[in-house]
Amino acid sequence: MASEQTPKSASPLQVAKAVLGSFLGIRGRAAHESDVTQLKPAQVIIAGLIGAAIFVLSLVLLVRFIVGSAA
Amino acid sequence: MSAVIDSGHAHDEHAHGPYGGVMRWVTTTNHKDIGTLYLWFSFTMFLVGGMLALAIRAELFQPGLQFWHPEFFNQLTTMHGLIMVFGAIMPAFVGFANWQVPMMIGAPDMAFARLNNWSFWMLPVAATLLVGSFFVPGGASAAGWTIYAPLSTQMGPGMDLAIFALHIMGASSIMGSINIITTILNMRAPGMTLIRMPLFVWTWLITAYLLIAVMPVLAGAITMLLTDRHFGTSFFNAAGGGDPVMFQHIFWFFGHPEVYIMILPGFGIISQVIPAFSRKPLFGYSSMVYATASIAVLSFIVWAHHMFTVGMPTAGILFFMYATVLIAVPTGVKVFNWLTTMWRGSMSFETPMLFAVGFIFVFTMGGFTGLILAIMPIDIQLQDTYYVVAHFHYVLVAGSLFSLFAGFYFWVPKWTGRMYDEKLGKWHFWLSIIFFNVTFFPMHFLGLAGMPRRIPDYALQFAGFNEIASIGAFAFGLSQILFLWIALKVTVLGRGEEAGQRPWDGADTLEWTHLPSPAPYHSFHEQPVLG
């Protein structure tokens, strides 16, 4: 986005929050606006892949825990 | 090309209109013309697929075989599915994207205008192959729309025609998606930042990425099918070291995102219509964007919930079950946001709003039956029964189709400059929603009672509900003839009150605020200035 104000680069925490918000499907307007101006596409894609991996891994761990405890 | 050399705005009125006659439509690179072509093509295919559906319902009106041989019945169900998914619903949404995306972001046209023409004109070829396959030896493909191996490796030449048709339609979808993504990312008017983009544009941006991700997967699956059929490979043949179950995994890795491809643009249309007729901004705009992204990501990790009965380790079943149920979260966010948009709004119920509200009501029911089917122990009972048929028709007819109707009634005043017949539009809505439910609600009961899908004959205890469903189906089909008349009247015959630039006072996107009705053949010569 060619924004007029100098884009402040986002902290890893903000990237993580944006990705978490997108996984949950909930994000406040103000946070969304700063996401769009400050996050770079590469950051979002990498954080999204990491987030998806964490999500899948946690589901796998949960499943293993349940299957293991049933045995 | 001339966009590169801007010799001042005084010469802008040189833009020529369309060619006359048939060549206008063959050669057109205009996004509005191509949008119109897509919409008429998809409506034609909708009528063809609808006739096949009525042929199915006629056979199922009573137990026993009345009209068709079982082999032909299987062709009917297969082709009904393929034609509706690839010929009707998907091209219809691309038609809306063509008409609306450039106007909503303040762009003069799509990014690749000639590619756009080609994307469309591949479709009639594919449709000819599909429909023509009924007339080759052995008839059309009868392996179900999922074309599972080994059934699909054993069919006659009709299967090859279906494979080629799917290849062509897939290529068309990929080219259309590249066009849409490029247009949205590069051609927005100054000031139209991503966070100001209308929801319809957002949903199409995400859908286009989904299409590019999964259409090649389908192409791969059907190419392997083709080489298994003709070139001696054994990808899906256990006797040659292959695995028929692998086909199902690959197919559904495409197939589940495909489900969202067919509904996300519908969500976008509903997210334009509900605020316009509630006269309030969309509640939770950002949440809607994030929920759409979330649904898109989740759609890639749930595919095997279509295969619970095929055989999988318990851990795999649990994984896909949990992941599937979690999709209810972002979908729920959307439904609640639509409801809260309406809350204390100054609402009016013209036809687009009726279809949008009807969508929320009926689509949510389809979503709930989806949750029920996601629970593996229940799915084991309901797999391949009419309960599944009821579920996906609630999502695809009451979801995708109703959102398309809502979008048509909402935007046709902008396209034609005239209002559709409001009275007939309301009739169309009430007939559609009543007979939709008469057709498909009894199918839940049939499924719970154990009636299997894809059979031309059934046990006597299913007769009552099948009669009701068939009556509903014919009435629903006839109601769509009313829609054809409404559409012809306002578009081709040009009859109806003059619409004015902004007939819906709550609609505030660029096509309403910056363009007259009908929208000029070339819009936004000069970039609109957004405050």
Coordinates of C-alpha atoms in Angstrom, one line a residue:
Chain A
M1 CA 0.0 0.0 0.0
A2 CA 1.4 3.3 -1.0
S3 CA 0.5 5.1 2.2
E4 CA 1.5 8.7 2.8
Q5 CA 2.6 8.4 6.4
T6 CA 5.9 6.6 6.9
P7 CA 4.9 3.0 7.6
K8 CA 6.1 2.0 11.0
S9 CA 7.3 -1.6 10.9
A10 CA 5.2 -3.9 12.9
S11 CA 6.5 -5.8 16.0
P12 CA 6.4 -9.6 15.8
L13 CA 3.7 -9.5 18.5
Q14 CA 1.4 -7.3 16.3
V15 CA 1.9 -9.8 13.4
A16 CA 1.1 -12.7 15.7
K17 CA -2.0 -10.9 17.0
A18 CA -3.2 -10.1 13.4
V19 CA -2.8 -13.8 12.4
L20 CA -4.5 -15.0 15.6
G21 CA -7.3 -12.5 14.8
S22 CA -7.7 -13.9 11.3
F23 CA -7.8 -17.5 12.7
L24 CA -10.5 -16.6 15.1
G25 CA -12.2 -14.3 12.6
I26 CA -12.5 -11.3 15.0
R27 CA -10.5 -8.1 14.8
G28 CA -11.2 -4.6 15.9
R29 CA -11.4 -1.8 13.3
A30 CA -8.5 0.2 14.8
A31 CA -6.2 -2.8 15.0
H32 CA -7.2 -3.8 11.5
E33 CA -6.3 -0.4 10.2
S34 CA -2.9 -0.4 11.8
D35 CA -2.4 -4.0 10.4
V36 CA -3.1 -2.9 6.9
T37 CA -0.8 0.1 7.1
Q38 CA 2.1 -1.5 9.0
L39 CA 2.2 -5.2 8.1
K40 CA 4.2 -6.3 5.0
P41 CA 2.7 -9.1 2.9
A42 CA 5.7 -11.3 3.5
Q43 CA 5.4 -10.9 7.3
V44 CA 1.7 -11.9 7.1
I45 CA 2.4 -14.9 4.8
I46 CA 5.2 -16.2 7.0
A47 CA 3.3 -15.6 10.2
G48 CA 0.2 -17.2 8.7
L49 CA 2.2 -20.3 7.7
I50 CA 3.7 -20.5 11.2
G51 CA 0.3 -20.0 12.7
A52 CA -1.3 -22.7 10.6
A53 CA 1.5 -25.1 11.5
I54 CA 1.0 -24.3 15.2
F55 CA -2.7 -24.8 14.8
V56 CA -2.4 -28.1 13.0
L57 CA 0.3 -29.3 15.5
S58 CA -1.9 -28.4 18.5
L59 CA -4.8 -30.3 17.0
V60 CA -2.6 -33.3 16.4
L61 CA -1.3 -33.1 20.0
L62 CA -4.8 -32.9 21.3
V63 CA -5.8 -35.9 19.2
R64 CA -2.8 -37.9 20.4
F65 CA -3.6 -37.1 24.0
I66 CA -7.2 -38.2 23.6
V67 CA -6.3 -41.4 21.6
G68 CA -3.5 -42.1 24.1
S69 CA -5.6 -41.7 27.2
A70 CA -8.3 -44.0 25.7
A71 CA -5.9 -46.8 25.2
Chain B
M1 CA -2.3 0.2 -24.3
S2 CA -3.3 3.9 -24.7
A3 CA -3.4 4.2 -21.0
V4 CA 0.4 4.5 -21.0
I5 CA 0.2 7.8 -23.0
D6 CA -2.1 10.2 -21.4
S7 CA -2.3 13.2 -23.6
G8 CA -4.8 15.1 -21.5
H9 CA -8.4 14.5 -20.7
A10 CA -9.9 16.6 -23.5
H11 CA -9.7 13.6 -25.8
D12 CA -11.3 11.1 -23.5
E13 CA -14.6 11.1 -25.3
H14 CA -13.0 9.2 -28.2
A15 CA -13.8 5.9 -26.4
H16 CA -15.8 3.9 -28.9
G17 CA -18.9 2.0 -28.0
P18 CA -19.3 -1.7 -28.7
Y19 CA -19.3 -3.3 -32.2
G20 CA -22.8 -4.1 -33.4
G21 CA -24.3 -7.5 -33.7
V22 CA -22.9 -10.9 -32.7
M23 CA -19.3 -9.7 -33.1
R24 CA -19.7 -7.4 -30.1
W25 CA -20.0 -10.4 -27.9
V26 CA -17.4 -12.5 -29.5
T27 CA -14.7 -9.8 -29.6
T28 CA -15.6 -7.9 -26.5
T29 CA -12.9 -7.0 -23.9
N30 CA -15.3 -4.9 -21.9
H31 CA -15.8 -6.1 -18.4
K32 CA -19.5 -5.2 -18.4
D33 CA -20.1 -7.2 -21.7
I34 CA -18.1 -10.1 -20.4
G35 CA -20.0 -10.0 -17.1
T36 CA -23.2 -10.1 -19.0
L37 CA -22.0 -13.1 -21.0
Y38 CA -21.0 -14.9 -17.9
L39 CA -24.4 -14.3 -16.2
W40 CA -26.4 -15.4 -19.2
F41 CA -24.2 -18.5 -19.7
S42 CA -24.5 -19.4 -16.1
F43 CA -28.3 -18.9 -16.1
T44 CA -28.5 -21.1 -19.2
M45 CA -26.5 -23.8 -17.5
F46 CA -28.7 -23.4 -14.4
L47 CA -31.7 -24.1 -16.5
V48 CA -30.0 -27.2 -18.1
G49 CA -28.9 -28.5 -14.7
G50 CA -32.4 -27.7 -13.4
M51 CA -34.0 -29.8 -16.1
L52 CA -31.7 -32.7 -15.1
A53 CA -32.8 -32.2 -11.5
L54 CA -36.4 -32.4 -12.5
A55 CA -35.8 -35.5 -14.5
I56 CA -34.3 -37.0 -11.3
R57 CA -37.2 -35.8 -9.2
A58 CA -39.7 -37.2 -11.7
E59 CA -38.2 -40.6 -11.4
L60 CA -38.2 -40.4 -7.6
F61 CA -41.8 -39.2 -7.4
Q62 CA -42.8 -42.8 -6.8
P63 CA -40.9 -46.0 -5.9
G64 CA -40.2 -48.3 -8.8
L65 CA -38.7 -47.4 -12.2
Q66 CA -41.0 -45.1 -14.2
F67 CA -38.9 -43.1 -16.7
W68 CA -35.2 -43.9 -16.8
H69 CA -32.9 -46.9 -16.8
P70 CA -30.7 -46.9 -13.6
E71 CA -27.6 -46.3 -15.8
F72 CA -29.2 -43.1 -17.2
F73 CA -30.4 -42.0 -13.8
N74 CA -26.7 -42.1 -12.6
Q75 CA -25.8 -39.9 -15.6
L76 CA -28.5 -37.5 -14.6
T77 CA -27.3 -37.1 -11.0
T78 CA -23.6 -36.8 -12.1
M79 CA -24.3 -34.2 -14.8
H80 CA -26.7 -32.3 -12.6
G81 CA -23.9 -31.9 -10.1
L82 CA -21.1 -31.1 -12.5
I83 CA -23.2 -28.6 -14.5
M84 CA -24.5 -26.8 -11.5
V85 CA -21.1 -26.5 -9.7
F86 CA -18.9 -25.7 -12.7
G87 CA -21.4 -24.3 -15.2
A88 CA -23.9 -22.4 -13.1
I89 CA -22.7 -21.3 -9.7
M90 CA -19.0 -20.6 -10.3
P91 CA -19.4 -18.7 -13.6
A92 CA -22.3 -16.7 -12.1
F93 CA -20.0 -15.4 -9.4
V94 CA -17.3 -14.6 -12.0
G95 CA -20.0 -12.7 -13.9
F96 CA -20.7 -10.6 -10.8
A97 CA -17.0 -10.1 -10.3
N98 CA -16.6 -8.8 -13.8
W99 CA -19.5 -6.4 -13.5
Q100 CA -18.9 -5.2 -10.0
V101 CA -15.2 -5.4 -9.0
P102 CA -13.9 -2.7 -11.4
M103 CA -16.9 -0.4 -10.6
M104 CA -16.5 -0.9 -6.9
I105 CA -12.8 -0.1 -6.7
G106 CA -12.9 2.7 -9.3
A107 CA -11.1 1.0 -12.1
P108 CA -11.9 1.5 -15.8
D109 CA -11.9 -2.3 -16.6
M110 CA -10.3 -5.6 -15.6
A111 CA -6.5 -5.7 -15.7
F112 CA -6.2 -8.3 -18.5
A113 CA -9.1 -7.5 -20.9
R114 CA -8.3 -10.0 -23.6
L115 CA -7.6 -12.8 -21.1
N116 CA -11.0 -11.9 -19.7
N117 CA -12.6 -12.6 -23.1
W118 CA -10.7 -15.9 -23.4
S119 CA -11.7 -16.9 -19.9
F120 CA -15.3 -16.6 -20.9
W121 CA -15.2 -18.1 -24.3
M122 CA -13.6 -21.3 -23.1
L123 CA -16.7 -22.0 -21.1
P124 CA -19.2 -22.7 -23.9
V125 CA -16.7 -25.2 -25.3
A126 CA -16.5 -27.0 -22.0
A127 CA -20.3 -26.8 -21.6
T128 CA -20.7 -28.3 -25.1
L129 CA -18.4 -31.2 -24.2
L130 CA -20.3 -31.8 -20.9
V131 CA -23.8 -31.7 -22.4
G132 CA -22.7 -33.4 -25.6
S133 CA -21.3 -36.3 -23.6
F134 CA -24.9 -37.6 -23.2
F135 CA -24.9 -38.5 -26.9
V136 CA -21.7 -40.5 -27.1
P137 CA -21.7 -44.4 -26.7
G138 CA -22.3 -45.3 -23.1
G139 CA -23.7 -41.8 -22.4
A140 CA -22.4 -39.2 -20.0
S141 CA -20.3 -39.8 -17.0
A142 CA -22.2 -41.6 -14.3
A143 CA -19.6 -41.8 -11.6
G144 CA -21.1 -39.0 -9.5
W145 CA -19.8 -35.4 -9.5
T146 CA -16.9 -36.6 -7.4
I147 CA -15.9 -39.0 -10.2
Y148 CA -14.4 -41.4 -7.7
A149 CA -12.0 -44.1 -9.0
P150 CA -12.3 -46.9 -9.8
L151 CA -15.8 -46.2 -11.1
S152 CA -14.5 -43.3 -13.2
T153 CA -11.6 -45.4 -14.7
Q154 CA -14.2 -47.8 -16.0
M155 CA -16.6 -45.5 -17.8
G156 CA -17.0 -44.9 -21.5
P157 CA -15.9 -41.9 -23.6
G158 CA -18.4 -39.7 -21.7
M159 CA -16.0 -39.7 -18.9
D160 CA -13.2 -38.4 -21.1
L161 CA -15.4 -35.6 -22.3
A162 CA -16.1 -34.7 -18.7
I163 CA -12.4 -34.7 -17.9
F164 CA -11.6 -32.4 -20.8
A165 CA -14.5 -30.2 -19.8
L166 CA -13.2 -29.9 -16.3
H167 CA -9.8 -29.1 -17.5
I168 CA -11.1 -26.3 -19.6
M169 CA -13.3 -24.9 -16.9
G170 CA -10.4 -25.1 -14.5
A171 CA -8.1 -23.2 -16.8
S172 CA -10.9 -20.6 -17.3
S173 CA -11.2 -20.2 -13.5
I174 CA -7.5 -19.8 -13.0
M175 CA -7.2 -17.2 -15.7
G176 CA -10.3 -15.4 -14.3
S177 CA -8.7 -15.5 -10.8
I178 CA -5.4 -14.1 -12.0
N179 CA -7.3 -11.3 -13.6
I180 CA -9.4 -10.5 -10.5
I181 CA -6.4 -10.6 -8.2
T182 CA -4.4 -8.3 -10.5
T183 CA -7.3 -5.9 -10.9
I184 CA -7.9 -5.7 -7.2
L185 CA -4.3 -5.3 -6.1
N186 CA -3.2 -2.9 -8.9
M187 CA -6.1 -0.9 -10.2
R188 CA -7.8 0.5 -7.2
A189 CA -8.5 4.2 -7.3
P190 CA -6.3 6.4 -5.2
G191 CA -7.7 6.4 -1.6
M192 CA -9.4 3.0 -2.1
T193 CA -7.1 1.3 0.4
L194 CA -7.5 -2.3 1.3
I195 CA -9.4 -1.5 4.4
R196 CA -11.9 0.6 2.5
M197 CA -12.6 -2.1 -0.1
P198 CA -16.2 -3.2 -0.2
L199 CA -16.7 -6.7 1.3
F200 CA -17.7 -8.2 -2.0
V201 CA -14.3 -7.2 -3.4
W202 CA -12.5 -8.7 -0.3
T203 CA -14.4 -12.0 -0.6
W204 CA -13.5 -12.2 -4.3
L205 CA -9.9 -11.5 -3.6
I206 CA -9.7 -14.3 -1.1
T207 CA -11.8 -16.6 -3.3
A208 CA -9.5 -16.0 -6.3
Y209 CA -6.5 -17.1 -4.2
L210 CA -8.4 -20.3 -3.2
L211 CA -9.2 -21.0 -6.9
I212 CA -5.6 -20.6 -7.9
A213 CA -4.6 -22.9 -5.1
V214 CA -7.0 -25.8 -5.8
M215 CA -7.9 -25.8 -9.5
P216 CA -4.5 -27.2 -10.4
V217 CA -5.1 -30.0 -7.8
L218 CA -8.3 -31.0 -9.6
A219 CA -6.5 -30.8 -12.9
G220 CA -3.8 -33.1 -11.5
A221 CA -6.4 -35.6 -10.2
I222 CA -8.3 -35.8 -13.4
T223 CA -5.1 -36.0 -15.5
M224 CA -4.0 -39.0 -13.4
L225 CA -7.5 -40.4 -14.0
L226 CA -7.0 -39.9 -17.8
T227 CA -3.6 -41.6 -17.9
D228 CA -5.0 -44.4 -15.8
R229 CA -7.8 -44.8 -18.3
H230 CA -5.7 -44.6 -21.5
F231 CA -2.0 -44.7 -20.9
G232 CA -1.5 -47.7 -18.7
T233 CA -0.7 -45.9 -15.4
S234 CA -2.0 -47.2 -12.1
F235 CA -2.3 -44.2 -9.9
F236 CA -5.7 -45.3 -8.6
N237 CA -5.5 -49.0 -9.5
A238 CA -4.6 -51.3 -6.6
A239 CA -3.8 -54.1 -8.9
G240 CA -1.0 -52.0 -10.4
G241 CA 0.3 -50.8 -7.0
G242 CA -1.9 -47.7 -6.9
D243 CA -4.6 -46.6 -4.4
P244 CA -8.2 -45.7 -5.2
V245 CA -8.5 -44.0 -1.9
M246 CA -5.7 -41.6 -2.9
F247 CA -8.1 -40.2 -5.6
Q248 CA -10.6 -39.3 -2.8
H249 CA -7.9 -37.5 -0.8
I250 CA -6.8 -35.5 -3.8
F251 CA -10.3 -34.8 -5.0
W252 CA -11.4 -33.5 -1.6
F253 CA -8.3 -31.5 -1.1
F254 CA -9.7 -29.6 -4.1
G255 CA -13.3 -30.3 -3.2
H256 CA -13.5 -28.7 0.2
P257 CA -12.0 -25.4 -0.7
E258 CA -14.3 -25.5 -3.7
V259 CA -17.2 -25.5 -1.4
Y260 CA -16.0 -22.2 0.0
I261 CA -15.2 -20.9 -3.5
M262 CA -18.9 -21.3 -4.1
I263 CA -20.0 -19.5 -1.0
L264 CA -17.5 -16.8 -0.1
P265 CA -18.5 -14.4 -2.9
G266 CA -22.1 -15.0 -1.8
F267 CA -21.1 -13.9 1.7
G268 CA -19.7 -10.8 0.0
I269 CA -22.9 -10.0 -1.8
I270 CA -24.9 -10.5 1.4
S271 CA -22.5 -8.2 3.1
Q272 CA -23.3 -5.4 0.6
V273 CA -27.1 -6.0 0.6
I274 CA -27.7 -6.2 4.4
P275 CA -26.1 -2.8 5.2
A276 CA -27.8 -1.1 2.3
F277 CA -31.3 -2.1 3.3
S278 CA -30.6 -1.7 7.0
R279 CA -29.2 1.8 6.3
K280 CA -26.3 1.2 8.6
P281 CA -22.7 0.5 8.0
L282 CA -21.7 -3.2 8.1
F283 CA -21.2 -4.2 11.7
G284 CA -17.7 -5.6 12.3
Y285 CA -16.2 -4.9 8.8
S286 CA -12.7 -6.0 9.9
S287 CA -14.0 -9.1 11.6
M288 CA -15.8 -10.0 8.3
V289 CA -12.5 -9.7 6.4
Y290 CA -10.6 -11.7 9.0
A291 CA -13.4 -14.3 9.2
T292 CA -13.3 -14.8 5.4
A293 CA -9.5 -15.3 5.5
S294 CA -9.9 -17.7 8.4
I295 CA -12.5 -19.8 6.5
A296 CA -10.2 -19.9 3.5
V297 CA -7.2 -21.1 5.6
L298 CA -9.3 -23.7 7.5
S299 CA -10.8 -25.0 4.2
F300 CA -7.5 -26.6 3.4
I301 CA -7.2 -28.8 6.5
V302 CA -10.7 -30.4 6.7
W303 CA -11.0 -32.3 3.5
A304 CA -11.1 -35.9 4.9
H305 CA -14.3 -35.2 6.8
H306 CA -15.9 -36.3 3.4
M307 CA -14.2 -39.6 3.9
F308 CA -15.0 -40.7 7.5
T309 CA -16.4 -44.0 6.3
V310 CA -13.6 -44.8 3.9
G311 CA -11.2 -45.9 6.6
M312 CA -8.7 -43.8 8.5
P313 CA -6.8 -44.1 11.8
T314 CA -8.8 -42.8 14.7
A315 CA -6.4 -40.0 15.2
G316 CA -7.0 -38.9 11.6
I317 CA -10.7 -39.0 12.1
L318 CA -10.5 -36.9 15.3
F319 CA -8.2 -34.4 13.7
F320 CA -10.5 -33.7 10.7
M321 CA -13.6 -33.7 13.0
Y322 CA -12.1 -31.1 15.3
A323 CA -10.8 -28.9 12.5
T324 CA -14.2 -29.1 10.7
V325 CA -16.2 -28.1 13.8
L326 CA -13.9 -25.1 14.3
I327 CA -15.0 -23.6 11.0
A328 CA -18.3 -22.8 12.8
V329 CA -16.4 -20.0 14.7
P330 CA -15.6 -17.7 11.7
T331 CA -18.9 -18.6 10.0
G332 CA -20.7 -17.8 13.2
V333 CA -18.9 -14.5 13.4
K334 CA -20.3 -13.7 10.0
V335 CA -23.8 -14.6 10.8
F336 CA -23.8 -12.6 14.0
N337 CA -22.3 -9.6 12.2
W338 CA -25.1 -9.7 9.7
L339 CA -27.7 -9.9 12.5
T340 CA -26.1 -7.0 14.4
T341 CA -25.9 -5.0 11.2
M342 CA -29.7 -5.3 11.0
W343 CA -30.2 -4.6 14.7
R344 CA -31.9 -1.2 15.1
G345 CA -31.4 -0.5 11.5
S346 CA -33.9 1.4 9.5
M347 CA -34.8 -1.7 7.5
S348 CA -36.9 -2.1 4.3
F349 CA -37.6 -5.3 2.6
E350 CA -37.3 -5.0 -1.2
T351 CA -36.5 -8.1 -3.1
P352 CA -32.7 -8.1 -2.6
M353 CA -33.1 -7.8 1.2
L354 CA -35.7 -10.5 1.2
F355 CA -33.3 -12.8 -0.5
A356 CA -30.5 -11.7 1.8
V357 CA -32.6 -12.3 5.0
G358 CA -33.8 -15.6 3.5
F359 CA -30.2 -16.5 2.8
I360 CA -29.2 -16.0 6.5
F361 CA -32.1 -18.1 7.7
V362 CA -31.8 -21.0 5.4
F363 CA -28.0 -21.0 4.9
T364 CA -27.6 -21.1 8.7
M365 CA -29.7 -24.3 8.7
G366 CA -27.4 -25.7 6.1
G367 CA -24.5 -24.8 8.3
F368 CA -25.9 -26.5 11.3
T369 CA -26.6 -29.7 9.4
G370 CA -22.9 -29.4 8.3
L371 CA -21.9 -29.4 12.0
I372 CA -24.0 -32.4 12.6
L373 CA -22.4 -34.3 9.7
A374 CA -18.9 -33.2 11.0
I375 CA -19.4 -35.3 14.1
M376 CA -18.0 -38.6 13.0
P377 CA -20.2 -41.1 14.9
I378 CA -23.3 -39.4 13.3
D379 CA -21.7 -39.1 9.9
I380 CA -21.1 -42.9 9.9
Q381 CA -24.9 -43.2 10.1
L382 CA -25.7 -40.5 7.6
Q383 CA -22.9 -40.9 5.0
D384 CA -24.3 -41.2 1.5
T385 CA -27.9 -40.7 2.6
Y386 CA -30.3 -38.0 1.6
Y387 CA -29.4 -36.1 4.8
V388 CA -26.1 -35.2 3.0
V389 CA -28.1 -34.2 -0.1
A390 CA -30.3 -32.0 2.0
H391 CA -27.3 -30.4 3.7
F392 CA -25.4 -29.4 0.6
H393 CA -28.5 -28.1 -1.2
Y394 CA -29.3 -25.9 1.8
V395 CA -25.8 -24.5 1.5
L396 CA -25.6 -24.3 -2.3
V397 CA -29.2 -23.4 -3.3
A398 CA -30.2 -21.4 -0.3
G399 CA -26.7 -20.1 0.1
S400 CA -25.0 -19.6 -3.2
L401 CA -28.1 -19.3 -5.4
F402 CA -30.1 -17.0 -3.1
S403 CA -27.1 -14.7 -2.7
L404 CA -26.8 -14.6 -6.5
F405 CA -30.5 -13.6 -6.7
A406 CA -30.0 -11.0 -4.0
G407 CA -27.0 -9.6 -6.0
F408 CA -29.0 -9.6 -9.3
Y409 CA -31.9 -7.6 -7.8
F410 CA -29.5 -5.3 -6.0
W411 CA -27.3 -4.4 -8.9
V412 CA -29.6 -4.8 -12.0
P413 CA -30.8 -1.1 -11.6
K414 CA -27.2 -0.1 -12.0
W415 CA -26.6 -2.4 -14.9
T416 CA -29.7 -1.5 -16.9
G417 CA -30.8 1.9 -15.5
R418 CA -34.2 0.4 -14.8
M419 CA -35.9 -1.1 -11.8
Y420 CA -36.9 -4.7 -12.0
D421 CA -40.6 -5.5 -11.4
E422 CA -40.7 -5.3 -7.6
K423 CA -44.0 -7.2 -7.3
L424 CA -42.8 -10.1 -9.4
G425 CA -39.5 -10.1 -7.6
K426 CA -41.3 -10.5 -4.3
W427 CA -43.3 -13.4 -5.8
H428 CA -40.1 -14.9 -7.0
F429 CA -38.6 -14.7 -3.5
W430 CA -41.6 -16.2 -1.7
L431 CA -42.2 -19.0 -4.2
S432 CA -38.4 -19.8 -4.2
I433 CA -38.0 -19.9 -0.4
I434 CA -41.2 -21.9 0.2
F435 CA -40.7 -24.4 -2.5
F436 CA -37.0 -24.7 -1.7
N437 CA -38.0 -25.9 1.7
V438 CA -40.8 -28.1 0.5
T439 CA -38.2 -29.8 -1.8
F440 CA -35.2 -30.2 0.5
F441 CA -36.5 -30.2 4.1
P442 CA -38.1 -33.6 3.7
M443 CA -34.8 -34.9 2.5
H444 CA -33.5 -34.6 6.1
F445 CA -36.1 -37.0 7.2
L446 CA -35.4 -39.4 4.3
G447 CA -31.7 -39.4 5.2
L448 CA -32.4 -39.9 8.9
A449 CA -34.6 -42.9 7.9
G450 CA -31.8 -44.3 5.8
M451 CA -32.6 -43.5 2.2
P452 CA -29.3 -43.7 0.2
R453 CA -28.3 -41.1 -2.4
R454 CA -27.9 -41.8 -6.1
I455 CA -30.6 -44.5 -6.4
P456 CA -33.4 -44.4 -9.0
D457 CA -35.7 -46.7 -6.9
Y458 CA -36.3 -46.9 -3.2
A459 CA -38.1 -48.8 -0.5
L460 CA -41.8 -48.1 0.1
Q461 CA -41.5 -46.4 3.4
F462 CA -39.7 -43.4 1.7
A463 CA -42.6 -42.8 -0.7
G464 CA -44.4 -40.0 1.2
F465 CA -41.5 -37.6 1.6
N466 CA -40.2 -38.3 -1.9
E467 CA -43.6 -37.2 -3.3
I468 CA -43.5 -34.0 -1.3
A469 CA -39.9 -33.3 -2.4
S470 CA -40.8 -33.9 -6.1
I471 CA -43.8 -31.6 -6.0
G472 CA -41.6 -28.9 -4.4
A473 CA -38.9 -29.4 -7.0
F474 CA -41.2 -28.9 -9.9
A475 CA -42.7 -25.8 -8.2
F476 CA -39.3 -24.4 -7.5
G477 CA -38.2 -25.0 -11.1
L478 CA -41.3 -23.2 -12.4
S479 CA -40.6 -20.3 -10.0
Q480 CA -37.3 -19.8 -11.8
I481 CA -39.1 -19.4 -15.1
L482 CA -40.7 -16.4 -13.4
F483 CA -37.2 -15.2 -12.7
L484 CA -36.3 -15.6 -16.3
W485 CA -39.2 -13.4 -17.2
I486 CA -38.3 -10.8 -14.6
A487 CA -34.7 -10.7 -15.9
L488 CA -35.7 -10.6 -19.6
K489 CA -38.2 -7.8 -18.9
V490 CA -35.6 -5.5 -17.2
T491 CA -32.5 -6.4 -19.2
V492 CA -33.5 -7.3 -22.8
L493 CA -36.9 -5.6 -23.1
G494 CA -35.8 -2.6 -21.0
R495 CA -39.1 -2.3 -19.3
G496 CA -39.3 -0.8 -15.8
E497 CA -39.2 2.5 -14.0
E498 CA -36.0 4.5 -14.5
A499 CA -33.7 3.7 -11.6
G500 CA -31.8 6.9 -11.1
Q501 CA -28.2 6.9 -10.0
R502 CA -28.8 5.6 -6.5
P503 CA -32.1 3.8 -6.1
W504 CA -31.1 2.3 -2.8
D505 CA -30.5 5.1 -0.4
G506 CA -28.4 3.0 1.9
A507 CA -26.0 1.8 -0.8
D508 CA -22.7 3.7 -0.6
T509 CA -20.1 2.0 -2.7
L510 CA -18.5 3.7 -5.7
E511 CA -20.9 2.4 -8.4
W512 CA -23.8 4.0 -6.6
T513 CA -22.1 7.3 -5.6
H514 CA -20.0 8.0 -8.6
L515 CA -21.7 6.4 -11.7
P516 CA -25.0 7.1 -13.3
S517 CA -27.5 4.3 -14.0
P518 CA -27.1 2.6 -16.4
A519 CA -23.4 2.5 -15.8
P520 CA -21.7 3.9 -18.9
Y521 CA -20.0 1.4 -21.3
H522 CA -16.6 2.7 -20.2
S523 CA -16.7 3.9 -16.6
F524 CA -14.0 5.7 -14.6
H525 CA -12.0 7.2 -17.5
E526 CA -10.8 9.5 -14.9
Q527 CA -10.0 8.0 -11.5
P528 CA -12.6 8.9 -8.9
V529 CA -11.4 11.0 -6.0
L530 CA -12.1 9.4 -2.7
G531 CA -12.3 11.6 0.3

